[in-house]
Amino acid sequence: MIAVNKRDIRKLKLDELKEFFTQHNEKPFRAQQVYEWLWKKSAKDFDQMTNLSLSVRELLKSHFAINHIQVDTMQRSADGTIKNAVKLHDGLVVESVLIPTEDRITACVSSQVGCSLDCKFCATARLKRMRNLNPDEIYDQVVAIKQQAELFFNRPLTNIVFMGMGEPLLNYANVVAAIDKITSEEGLNMASKRITLSTVGITKMIKKMADDGVKFNLAVSLHSAKDEVRSSIMPINETNSLDELAEALKYWYKKTKRKVTFEYVVWKGINDTEEHALALAKFCKHVPSKVNLIEYNPIDDGEFQQASEKAIAMYQRILEQHGTQSFVRRSRGKDIDAACGQLANKS
Ligand code: SAH
């Protein structure tokens, strides 16, 4: 593909695009038109830019590429969930998911190709981390799902979660740049409070986000409030302990006043006793928070197994007794490997 060698036009800021046109003896207001095509209208090709003359389109083509993603395959689950395998301009593939519920349509998007974190229960962890996604590759996943929401459900996209492949806080700058475009008027004009970033809990970056005054929501994949257990299933805990995490989250709340969501899976024989539930209830006291008890999605070997309904009910009871709200989240799209932790480019 020749396109790979040309500059990705969406890396340019509006001012840089204006300068390009000035240098080529064209009116700088063309930049505004092109910018609108690139972001608001998500043009995949310069020939779509019909309010530009042929010669201007040729000028752009000779200098730039639009490295748009391509939805390579789309699978639909019996429950309505849609999983997209998304091909990037360099041939790598990530997955993104549309999750329909009664009152929402949520886009679950990827931030990296593969993942470097090695959480023992996650299918994505089995893929090597290849690279970070660019802001426009993240943005394009959202646009693709927004279009599918309108086409297949006749409803607007309402929410976005960074719970696809990768760790968003290890690609922080690009994730924030994408969110800026998603929420800006020249992009999709979506509300930041409808966006949730989910992290394994990289404490330094949680503090940075708080300092940056971001306006989106934070979810932390906790899964255990006991260091020994958490370190054994999530190696990140070895360098970002629960104490450090608690401190970072307090800092986050102090600066942003935004409640934290903890994601938590209860597994048979790993964290399904009262002692673990009490540890979680205690941890939740550090910061205004709620808990999503996520159903486990098996990823082939039998090491991890969903705990009993009784254990989940016990967790809910203990959390309630300690004043923390909890919700049981059933999986969606399991039949097409689209559920949490199942994204592994199988197709
Ligand atoms: N790296 C980020 C976002 C990706 S994972 C993070 O860790 O938060 C999205 C969510 O799915 C996380 O809460 C993760 O812990 C959870 N998850 C991973 N594997 C899972 C599985 N097999 N079943 C259920 N949830 C899983």
mmCIF file of C-alpha atoms and ligand atoms in Angstrom:
data_model
loop_
_atom_site.group_PDB
_atom_site.id
_atom_site.type_symbol
_atom_site.label_atom_id
_atom_site.label_comp_id
_atom_site.label_asym_id
_atom_site.label_seq_id
_atom_site.Cartn_x
_atom_site.Cartn_y
_atom_site.Cartn_z
ATOM 1 C CA MET A 1 0.000 0.000 0.000
ATOM 2 C CA ILE A 2 1.422 3.377 -1.026
ATOM 3 C CA ALA A 3 -0.761 5.133 1.512
ATOM 4 C CA VAL A 4 1.398 3.942 4.388
ATOM 5 C CA ASN A 5 4.315 6.084 3.190
ATOM 6 C CA LYS A 6 2.350 9.287 2.971
ATOM 7 C CA ARG A 7 1.674 11.474 5.954
ATOM 8 C CA ASP A 8 -1.496 10.670 7.851
ATOM 9 C CA ILE A 9 -3.503 13.838 7.314
ATOM 10 C CA ARG A 10 -5.391 13.370 10.568
ATOM 11 C CA LYS A 11 -2.160 13.897 12.488
ATOM 12 C CA LEU A 12 -2.320 17.557 11.435
ATOM 13 C CA LYS A 13 -3.926 20.213 13.590
ATOM 14 C CA LEU A 14 -6.255 22.678 11.896
ATOM 15 C CA ASP A 15 -3.551 25.364 11.946
ATOM 16 C CA GLU A 16 -1.046 23.046 10.295
ATOM 17 C CA LEU A 17 -3.552 22.270 7.583
ATOM 18 C CA LYS A 18 -4.111 25.995 7.034
ATOM 19 C CA GLU A 19 -0.390 26.469 6.689
ATOM 20 C CA PHE A 20 -0.217 23.664 4.150
ATOM 21 C CA PHE A 21 -2.818 25.373 1.989
ATOM 22 C CA THR A 22 -1.111 28.760 2.287
ATOM 23 C CA GLN A 23 2.200 27.215 1.232
ATOM 24 C CA HIS A 24 0.505 25.755 -1.814
ATOM 25 C CA ASN A 25 -1.163 29.042 -2.777
ATOM 26 C CA GLU A 26 -4.612 27.901 -1.796
ATOM 27 C CA LYS A 27 -7.112 29.702 0.387
ATOM 28 C CA PRO A 28 -6.591 28.767 4.054
ATOM 29 C CA PHE A 29 -10.357 28.371 4.599
ATOM 30 C CA ARG A 30 -10.041 25.124 2.627
ATOM 31 C CA ALA A 31 -8.457 23.710 5.741
ATOM 32 C CA GLN A 32 -11.709 24.145 7.651
ATOM 33 C CA GLN A 33 -13.609 22.288 4.929
ATOM 34 C CA VAL A 34 -11.111 19.440 4.866
ATOM 35 C CA TYR A 35 -11.089 19.230 8.651
ATOM 36 C CA GLU A 36 -14.848 18.893 8.691
ATOM 37 C CA TRP A 37 -14.684 16.087 6.119
ATOM 38 C CA LEU A 38 -12.014 14.296 8.107
ATOM 39 C CA TRP A 39 -13.652 14.423 11.512
ATOM 40 C CA LYS A 40 -17.316 15.364 11.512
ATOM 41 C CA LYS A 41 -18.110 13.509 8.288
ATOM 42 C CA SER A 42 -15.490 10.783 8.694
ATOM 43 C CA ALA A 43 -14.485 10.784 5.023
ATOM 44 C CA LYS A 44 -12.446 7.750 4.050
ATOM 45 C CA ASP A 45 -11.307 9.124 0.742
ATOM 46 C CA PHE A 46 -10.331 12.547 -0.648
ATOM 47 C CA ASP A 47 -12.781 12.063 -3.515
ATOM 48 C CA GLN A 48 -15.656 12.260 -1.051
ATOM 49 C CA MET A 49 -14.720 15.902 -0.415
ATOM 50 C CA THR A 50 -17.022 17.181 -3.125
ATOM 51 C CA ASN A 51 -16.872 20.856 -2.196
ATOM 52 C CA LEU A 52 -13.173 20.893 -3.103
ATOM 53 C CA SER A 53 -12.018 21.260 -6.691
ATOM 54 C CA LEU A 54 -10.427 18.281 -8.407
ATOM 55 C CA SER A 55 -7.037 19.977 -8.330
ATOM 56 C CA VAL A 56 -7.225 20.549 -4.574
ATOM 57 C CA ARG A 57 -8.190 16.914 -4.043
ATOM 58 C CA GLU A 58 -5.239 15.844 -6.200
ATOM 59 C CA LEU A 59 -2.928 18.096 -4.211
ATOM 60 C CA LEU A 60 -4.079 16.450 -0.995
ATOM 61 C CA LYS A 61 -3.795 12.953 -2.447
ATOM 62 C CA SER A 62 -0.225 13.581 -3.516
ATOM 63 C CA HIS A 63 0.816 14.583 0.011
ATOM 64 C CA PHE A 64 -1.389 12.718 2.408
ATOM 65 C CA ALA A 65 -3.200 9.501 3.213
ATOM 66 C CA ILE A 66 -6.356 8.976 5.239
ATOM 67 C CA ASN A 67 -5.461 5.937 7.315
ATOM 68 C CA HIS A 68 -9.039 5.018 8.017
ATOM 69 C CA ILE A 69 -9.869 1.769 9.753
ATOM 70 C CA GLN A 70 -11.871 -0.886 7.951
ATOM 71 C CA VAL A 71 -14.449 -3.110 9.580
ATOM 72 C CA ASP A 72 -13.133 -6.397 8.262
ATOM 73 C CA THR A 73 -15.712 -8.755 9.715
ATOM 74 C CA MET A 74 -18.810 -8.097 11.762
ATOM 75 C CA GLN A 75 -20.446 -10.779 13.929
ATOM 76 C CA ARG A 76 -23.855 -10.512 15.544
ATOM 77 C CA SER A 77 -24.750 -12.266 18.763
ATOM 78 C CA ALA A 78 -28.156 -13.747 19.519
ATOM 79 C CA ASP A 79 -28.528 -11.010 22.169
ATOM 80 C CA GLY A 80 -27.925 -8.223 19.621
ATOM 81 C CA THR A 81 -24.302 -7.525 20.518
ATOM 82 C CA ILE A 82 -22.107 -6.788 17.501
ATOM 83 C CA LYS A 83 -18.396 -7.525 17.387
ATOM 84 C CA ASN A 84 -16.211 -5.866 14.774
ATOM 85 C CA ALA A 85 -12.798 -7.060 13.726
ATOM 86 C CA VAL A 86 -11.195 -3.816 12.683
ATOM 87 C CA LYS A 87 -8.309 -3.742 10.252
ATOM 88 C CA LEU A 88 -5.791 -0.940 10.676
ATOM 89 C CA HIS A 89 -3.872 0.655 7.807
ATOM 90 C CA ASP A 90 -0.822 -1.501 8.506
ATOM 91 C CA GLY A 91 -2.819 -4.742 8.461
ATOM 92 C CA LEU A 92 -3.008 -5.262 12.241
ATOM 93 C CA VAL A 93 -6.399 -6.082 13.717
ATOM 94 C CA VAL A 94 -8.238 -4.975 16.875
ATOM 95 C CA GLU A 95 -11.773 -5.664 18.029
ATOM 96 C CA SER A 96 -14.557 -3.379 19.131
ATOM 97 C CA VAL A 97 -18.045 -4.173 20.355
ATOM 98 C CA LEU A 98 -21.509 -2.600 20.195
ATOM 99 C CA ILE A 99 -23.600 -3.507 23.248
ATOM 100 C CA PRO A 100 -27.322 -2.750 23.055
ATOM 101 C CA THR A 101 -29.447 -2.601 26.193
ATOM 102 C CA GLU A 102 -32.914 -1.231 26.760
ATOM 103 C CA ASP A 103 -31.800 2.293 27.520
ATOM 104 C CA ARG A 104 -28.288 2.487 26.056
ATOM 105 C CA ILE A 105 -26.112 1.652 23.134
ATOM 106 C CA THR A 106 -22.549 1.324 24.299
ATOM 107 C CA ALA A 107 -19.388 1.185 22.222
ATOM 108 C CA CYS A 108 -16.597 -0.842 23.772
ATOM 109 C CA VAL A 109 -13.357 0.204 22.056
ATOM 110 C CA SER A 110 -9.731 -0.911 22.009
ATOM 111 C CA SER A 111 -6.781 1.312 22.829
ATOM 112 C CA GLN A 112 -3.858 -0.967 21.912
ATOM 113 C CA VAL A 113 -3.156 -3.836 19.553
ATOM 114 C CA GLY A 114 -2.744 -6.682 22.030
ATOM 115 C CA CYS A 115 -1.817 -5.989 25.640
ATOM 116 C CA SER A 116 1.339 -6.079 27.757
ATOM 117 C CA LEU A 117 -0.258 -6.648 31.159
ATOM 118 C CA ASP A 118 -0.644 -10.407 31.448
ATOM 119 C CA CYS A 119 -3.796 -10.598 33.617
ATOM 120 C CA LYS A 120 -4.194 -14.349 34.015
ATOM 121 C CA PHE A 121 -7.919 -14.484 33.270
ATOM 122 C CA CYS A 122 -7.975 -12.318 30.130
ATOM 123 C CA ALA A 123 -7.806 -13.590 26.553
ATOM 124 C CA THR A 124 -6.271 -10.370 25.223
ATOM 125 C CA ALA A 125 -3.287 -10.943 27.521
ATOM 126 C CA ARG A 126 -2.330 -13.905 25.340
ATOM 127 C CA LEU A 127 -1.678 -11.559 22.435
ATOM 128 C CA LYS A 128 1.608 -9.728 22.394
ATOM 129 C CA ARG A 129 1.287 -5.971 22.597
ATOM 130 C CA MET A 130 2.084 -4.813 19.062
ATOM 131 C CA ARG A 131 1.510 -1.077 19.231
ATOM 132 C CA ASN A 132 -0.598 1.765 20.536
ATOM 133 C CA LEU A 133 -3.586 2.914 18.522
ATOM 134 C CA ASN A 134 -3.508 6.448 17.118
ATOM 135 C CA PRO A 135 -6.200 8.920 18.171
ATOM 136 C CA ASP A 136 -7.892 8.596 14.782
ATOM 137 C CA GLU A 137 -7.965 4.783 15.004
ATOM 138 C CA ILE A 138 -9.761 5.030 18.342
ATOM 139 C CA TYR A 139 -12.093 7.697 16.977
ATOM 140 C CA ASP A 140 -12.898 5.578 13.897
ATOM 141 C CA GLN A 141 -13.989 2.613 16.052
ATOM 142 C CA VAL A 142 -16.516 4.881 17.744
ATOM 143 C CA VAL A 143 -17.734 6.242 14.407
ATOM 144 C CA ALA A 144 -18.178 2.711 13.011
ATOM 145 C CA ILE A 145 -20.272 1.696 16.017
ATOM 146 C CA LYS A 146 -22.276 4.924 15.931
ATOM 147 C CA GLN A 147 -23.159 4.127 12.311
ATOM 148 C CA GLN A 148 -24.103 0.544 13.198
ATOM 149 C CA ALA A 149 -26.305 1.804 16.052
ATOM 150 C CA GLU A 150 -28.198 3.983 13.600
ATOM 151 C CA LEU A 151 -28.332 1.356 10.861
ATOM 152 C CA PHE A 152 -29.267 -1.740 12.870
ATOM 153 C CA PHE A 153 -31.078 -0.296 15.877
ATOM 154 C CA ASN A 154 -32.251 3.071 14.633
ATOM 155 C CA ARG A 155 -30.936 4.526 17.863
ATOM 156 C CA PRO A 156 -28.056 6.855 18.717
ATOM 157 C CA LEU A 157 -24.840 5.745 20.342
ATOM 158 C CA THR A 158 -25.127 6.794 24.003
ATOM 159 C CA ASN A 159 -22.014 5.544 25.841
ATOM 160 C CA ILE A 160 -18.384 4.660 25.252
ATOM 161 C CA VAL A 161 -16.224 2.403 27.396
ATOM 162 C CA PHE A 162 -12.492 1.827 26.993
ATOM 163 C CA MET A 163 -12.798 -1.849 27.869
ATOM 164 C CA GLY A 164 -11.679 -3.423 24.633
ATOM 165 C CA MET A 165 -8.168 -4.611 23.937
ATOM 166 C CA GLY A 166 -5.246 -2.971 25.680
ATOM 167 C CA GLU A 167 -4.581 -0.755 28.672
ATOM 168 C CA PRO A 168 -5.757 2.801 27.967
ATOM 169 C CA LEU A 169 -3.467 4.349 30.587
ATOM 170 C CA LEU A 170 -0.448 2.939 28.754
ATOM 171 C CA ASN A 171 -1.593 4.894 25.698
ATOM 172 C CA TYR A 172 -2.824 7.875 27.631
ATOM 173 C CA ALA A 173 -1.982 10.747 25.256
ATOM 174 C CA ASN A 174 -3.682 9.121 22.270
ATOM 175 C CA VAL A 175 -6.732 8.060 24.282
ATOM 176 C CA VAL A 176 -7.173 11.601 25.581
ATOM 177 C CA ALA A 177 -6.667 13.064 22.095
ATOM 178 C CA ALA A 178 -9.360 10.705 20.775
ATOM 179 C CA ILE A 179 -11.742 11.625 23.596
ATOM 180 C CA ASP A 180 -11.124 15.316 22.880
ATOM 181 C CA LYS A 181 -12.252 14.763 19.286
ATOM 182 C CA ILE A 182 -15.191 12.557 20.305
ATOM 183 C CA THR A 183 -16.464 15.235 22.681
ATOM 184 C CA SER A 184 -15.677 18.298 20.577
ATOM 185 C CA GLU A 185 -18.126 20.106 18.356
ATOM 186 C CA GLU A 186 -16.029 19.506 15.279
ATOM 187 C CA GLY A 187 -16.092 15.785 16.083
ATOM 188 C CA LEU A 188 -18.999 13.784 17.496
ATOM 189 C CA ASN A 189 -20.104 16.247 20.176
ATOM 190 C CA MET A 190 -20.694 13.499 22.751
ATOM 191 C CA ALA A 191 -20.785 14.246 26.475
ATOM 192 C CA SER A 192 -17.655 13.299 28.464
ATOM 193 C CA LYS A 193 -19.805 11.963 31.299
ATOM 194 C CA ARG A 194 -20.942 9.224 28.895
ATOM 195 C CA ILE A 195 -17.377 7.963 28.528
ATOM 196 C CA THR A 196 -15.632 5.543 30.915
ATOM 197 C CA LEU A 197 -11.983 4.614 30.907
ATOM 198 C CA SER A 198 -11.201 1.255 32.491
ATOM 199 C CA THR A 199 -7.731 0.538 33.866
ATOM 200 C CA VAL A 200 -5.863 -2.172 35.733
ATOM 201 C CA GLY A 201 -4.856 0.618 38.088
ATOM 202 C CA ILE A 202 -1.675 2.371 36.978
ATOM 203 C CA THR A 203 -1.396 4.686 39.941
ATOM 204 C CA LYS A 204 0.942 7.279 38.465
ATOM 205 C CA MET A 205 -1.375 7.753 35.502
ATOM 206 C CA ILE A 206 -4.522 7.930 37.654
ATOM 207 C CA LYS A 207 -2.917 10.877 39.427
ATOM 208 C CA LYS A 208 -1.927 12.456 36.133
ATOM 209 C CA MET A 209 -5.516 12.168 34.873
ATOM 210 C CA ALA A 210 -6.712 13.842 38.046
ATOM 211 C CA ASP A 211 -4.185 16.660 37.556
ATOM 212 C CA ASP A 212 -5.268 17.056 33.944
ATOM 213 C CA GLY A 213 -8.858 17.573 35.113
ATOM 214 C CA VAL A 214 -10.357 15.032 32.742
ATOM 215 C CA LYS A 215 -14.158 14.964 32.629
ATOM 216 C CA PHE A 216 -14.798 11.290 31.865
ATOM 217 C CA ASN A 217 -15.422 8.440 34.319
ATOM 218 C CA LEU A 218 -12.932 6.048 35.814
ATOM 219 C CA ALA A 219 -13.358 2.306 36.304
ATOM 220 C CA VAL A 220 -10.724 0.133 37.963
ATOM 221 C CA SER A 221 -10.435 -3.608 37.387
ATOM 222 C CA LEU A 222 -9.928 -4.682 40.957
ATOM 223 C CA HIS A 223 -10.861 -8.391 41.189
ATOM 224 C CA SER A 224 -9.264 -8.726 44.610
ATOM 225 C CA ALA A 225 -8.679 -6.395 47.556
ATOM 226 C CA LYS A 226 -5.955 -8.641 48.959
ATOM 227 C CA ASP A 227 -2.458 -7.934 47.655
ATOM 228 C CA GLU A 228 -1.289 -11.521 47.564
ATOM 229 C CA VAL A 229 -4.232 -12.722 45.523
ATOM 230 C CA ARG A 230 -4.344 -9.674 43.286
ATOM 231 C CA SER A 231 -0.624 -9.960 42.481
ATOM 232 C CA SER A 232 -1.064 -13.598 41.558
ATOM 233 C CA ILE A 233 -3.777 -12.896 38.997
ATOM 234 C CA MET A 234 -2.791 -9.352 37.935
ATOM 235 C CA PRO A 235 1.002 -8.871 37.860
ATOM 236 C CA ILE A 236 0.556 -5.074 37.701
ATOM 237 C CA ASN A 237 -0.253 -5.255 41.428
ATOM 238 C CA GLU A 238 3.369 -6.126 42.195
ATOM 239 C CA THR A 239 4.447 -2.598 41.294
ATOM 240 C CA ASN A 240 1.141 -0.795 41.952
ATOM 241 C CA SER A 241 -0.025 -2.182 45.298
ATOM 242 C CA LEU A 242 -3.502 -1.793 46.766
ATOM 243 C CA ASP A 243 -2.256 0.862 49.197
ATOM 244 C CA GLU A 244 -0.815 2.889 46.351
ATOM 245 C CA LEU A 245 -3.993 2.361 44.358
ATOM 246 C CA ALA A 246 -6.122 3.581 47.270
ATOM 247 C CA GLU A 247 -3.954 6.671 47.595
ATOM 248 C CA ALA A 248 -4.173 7.425 43.856
ATOM 249 C CA LEU A 249 -7.958 6.997 43.907
ATOM 250 C CA LYS A 250 -8.340 9.332 46.865
ATOM 251 C CA TYR A 251 -6.308 11.873 44.928
ATOM 252 C CA TRP A 252 -8.537 11.285 41.867
ATOM 253 C CA TYR A 253 -11.690 11.867 43.910
ATOM 254 C CA LYS A 254 -10.315 14.931 45.652
ATOM 255 C CA LYS A 255 -9.505 16.552 42.303
ATOM 256 C CA THR A 256 -12.392 15.384 40.123
ATOM 257 C CA LYS A 257 -15.237 14.640 42.548
ATOM 258 C CA ARG A 258 -16.085 11.678 40.309
ATOM 259 C CA LYS A 259 -17.125 8.386 41.865
ATOM 260 C CA VAL A 260 -15.021 5.339 40.961
ATOM 261 C CA THR A 261 -16.419 2.076 39.595
ATOM 262 C CA PHE A 262 -14.702 -1.142 40.629
ATOM 263 C CA GLU A 263 -14.948 -4.097 38.288
ATOM 264 C CA TYR A 264 -14.798 -7.379 40.068
ATOM 265 C CA VAL A 265 -15.149 -11.008 39.040
ATOM 266 C CA VAL A 266 -15.810 -13.633 41.715
ATOM 267 C CA TRP A 267 -14.075 -16.934 40.975
ATOM 268 C CA LYS A 268 -14.507 -20.317 42.570
ATOM 269 C CA GLY A 269 -11.722 -21.022 45.060
ATOM 270 C CA ILE A 270 -9.923 -17.739 44.371
ATOM 271 C CA ASN A 271 -11.958 -14.964 45.980
ATOM 272 C CA ASP A 272 -15.377 -16.453 46.780
ATOM 273 C CA THR A 273 -15.269 -16.391 50.600
ATOM 274 C CA GLU A 274 -16.541 -13.816 53.098
ATOM 275 C CA GLU A 275 -13.019 -12.798 53.959
ATOM 276 C CA HIS A 276 -12.499 -11.579 50.385
ATOM 277 C CA ALA A 277 -15.854 -9.839 50.261
ATOM 278 C CA LEU A 278 -15.067 -8.041 53.529
ATOM 279 C CA ALA A 279 -11.688 -6.952 52.165
ATOM 280 C CA LEU A 280 -13.469 -5.493 49.131
ATOM 281 C CA ALA A 281 -16.047 -3.720 51.299
ATOM 282 C CA LYS A 282 -13.218 -2.211 53.312
ATOM 283 C CA PHE A 283 -11.301 -1.144 50.208
ATOM 284 C CA CYS A 284 -14.390 0.590 48.826
ATOM 285 C CA LYS A 285 -14.441 2.877 51.866
ATOM 286 C CA HIS A 286 -11.330 4.658 50.607
ATOM 287 C CA VAL A 287 -13.289 6.560 48.012
ATOM 288 C CA PRO A 288 -16.916 7.106 46.917
ATOM 289 C CA SER A 289 -17.442 4.120 44.686
ATOM 290 C CA LYS A 290 -19.682 1.366 43.404
ATOM 291 C CA VAL A 291 -18.937 -2.207 42.394
ATOM 292 C CA ASN A 292 -19.836 -4.009 39.194
ATOM 293 C CA LEU A 293 -19.782 -7.742 39.814
ATOM 294 C CA ILE A 294 -18.963 -9.028 36.332
ATOM 295 C CA GLU A 295 -19.814 -12.498 35.176
ATOM 296 C CA TYR A 296 -16.704 -14.459 34.232
ATOM 297 C CA ASN A 297 -16.264 -15.302 30.578
ATOM 298 C CA PRO A 298 -14.252 -18.491 30.307
ATOM 299 C CA ILE A 299 -11.242 -18.315 28.034
ATOM 300 C CA ASP A 300 -10.500 -21.992 27.380
ATOM 301 C CA ASP A 301 -8.501 -23.533 30.271
ATOM 302 C CA GLY A 302 -10.275 -24.386 33.491
ATOM 303 C CA GLU A 303 -8.070 -22.470 35.919
ATOM 304 C CA PHE A 304 -10.697 -19.802 36.465
ATOM 305 C CA GLN A 305 -14.328 -20.660 37.047
ATOM 306 C CA GLN A 306 -17.301 -18.461 37.755
ATOM 307 C CA ALA A 307 -18.289 -18.590 41.437
ATOM 308 C CA SER A 308 -21.737 -19.772 42.527
ATOM 309 C CA GLU A 309 -24.817 -17.550 42.619
ATOM 310 C CA LYS A 310 -24.641 -17.946 46.382
ATOM 311 C CA ALA A 311 -21.172 -16.404 46.501
ATOM 312 C CA ILE A 312 -22.321 -13.455 44.356
ATOM 313 C CA ALA A 313 -25.312 -12.936 46.665
ATOM 314 C CA MET A 314 -22.961 -13.046 49.665
ATOM 315 C CA TYR A 315 -20.806 -10.304 48.073
ATOM 316 C CA GLN A 316 -23.878 -8.174 47.426
ATOM 317 C CA ARG A 317 -25.072 -8.592 50.987
ATOM 318 C CA ILE A 318 -21.715 -7.687 52.523
ATOM 319 C CA LEU A 319 -21.246 -4.681 50.257
ATOM 320 C CA GLU A 320 -24.722 -3.462 51.108
ATOM 321 C CA GLN A 321 -24.086 -3.866 54.831
ATOM 322 C CA HIS A 322 -21.027 -1.667 54.404
ATOM 323 C CA GLY A 323 -22.875 0.971 52.418
ATOM 324 C CA THR A 324 -21.482 0.251 48.933
ATOM 325 C CA GLN A 325 -23.779 -0.149 45.957
ATOM 326 C CA SER A 326 -23.171 -3.155 43.755
ATOM 327 C CA PHE A 327 -24.597 -4.387 40.462
ATOM 328 C CA VAL A 328 -24.415 -7.806 38.890
ATOM 329 C CA ARG A 329 -23.408 -7.506 35.239
ATOM 330 C CA ARG A 330 -24.352 -10.414 33.019
ATOM 331 C CA SER A 331 -22.193 -10.973 29.970
ATOM 332 C CA ARG A 332 -23.255 -9.941 26.538
ATOM 333 C CA GLY A 333 -22.160 -11.412 23.248
ATOM 334 C CA LYS A 334 -20.608 -14.533 24.764
ATOM 335 C CA ASP A 335 -21.591 -16.696 21.784
ATOM 336 C CA ILE A 336 -19.369 -14.615 19.495
ATOM 337 C CA ASP A 337 -16.483 -14.140 21.981
ATOM 338 C CA ALA A 338 -17.378 -10.473 22.333
ATOM 339 C CA ALA A 339 -17.711 -10.378 26.123
ATOM 340 C CA CYS A 340 -15.242 -8.789 28.577
ATOM 341 C CA GLY A 341 -11.848 -10.432 28.389
ATOM 342 C CA GLN A 342 -12.704 -12.517 25.329
ATOM 343 C CA LEU A 343 -11.285 -10.213 22.679
ATOM 344 C CA ALA A 344 -8.434 -12.141 21.139
ATOM 345 C CA ASN A 345 -8.734 -11.787 17.364
ATOM 346 C CA LYS A 346 -9.938 -15.381 17.106
ATOM 347 C CA SER A 347 -11.674 -14.805 13.799
HETATM 348 N N1 SAH B 1 -7.003 -2.905 30.482
HETATM 349 C C1 SAH B 1 -8.246 -2.359 30.930
HETATM 350 C C2 SAH B 1 -9.383 -2.501 29.936
HETATM 351 C C3 SAH B 1 -9.612 -3.840 29.266
HETATM 352 S S1 SAH B 1 -10.380 -5.175 30.114
HETATM 353 C C4 SAH B 1 -8.631 -2.947 32.256
HETATM 354 O O1 SAH B 1 -7.996 -3.897 32.683
HETATM 355 O O2 SAH B 1 -9.529 -2.434 32.895
HETATM 356 C C5 SAH B 1 -12.025 -4.796 30.423
HETATM 357 C C6 SAH B 1 -12.582 -5.521 31.650
HETATM 358 O O3 SAH B 1 -12.778 -6.923 31.414
HETATM 359 C C7 SAH B 1 -11.646 -5.434 32.850
HETATM 360 O O4 SAH B 1 -12.381 -5.157 33.998
HETATM 361 C C8 SAH B 1 -11.086 -6.852 32.904
HETATM 362 O O5 SAH B 1 -10.588 -7.153 34.171
HETATM 363 C C9 SAH B 1 -12.282 -7.657 32.520
HETATM 364 N N2 SAH B 1 -11.975 -9.020 32.094
HETATM 365 C C10 SAH B 1 -10.841 -9.487 31.562
HETATM 366 N N3 SAH B 1 -10.944 -10.800 31.283
HETATM 367 C C11 SAH B 1 -12.175 -11.174 31.678
HETATM 368 C C12 SAH B 1 -12.909 -12.402 31.615
HETATM 369 N N4 SAH B 1 -12.364 -13.486 31.093
HETATM 370 N N5 SAH B 1 -14.186 -12.409 32.075
HETATM 371 C C13 SAH B 1 -14.761 -11.297 32.574
HETATM 372 N N6 SAH B 1 -14.118 -10.102 32.632
HETATM 373 C C14 SAH B 1 -12.854 -10.048 32.187
#
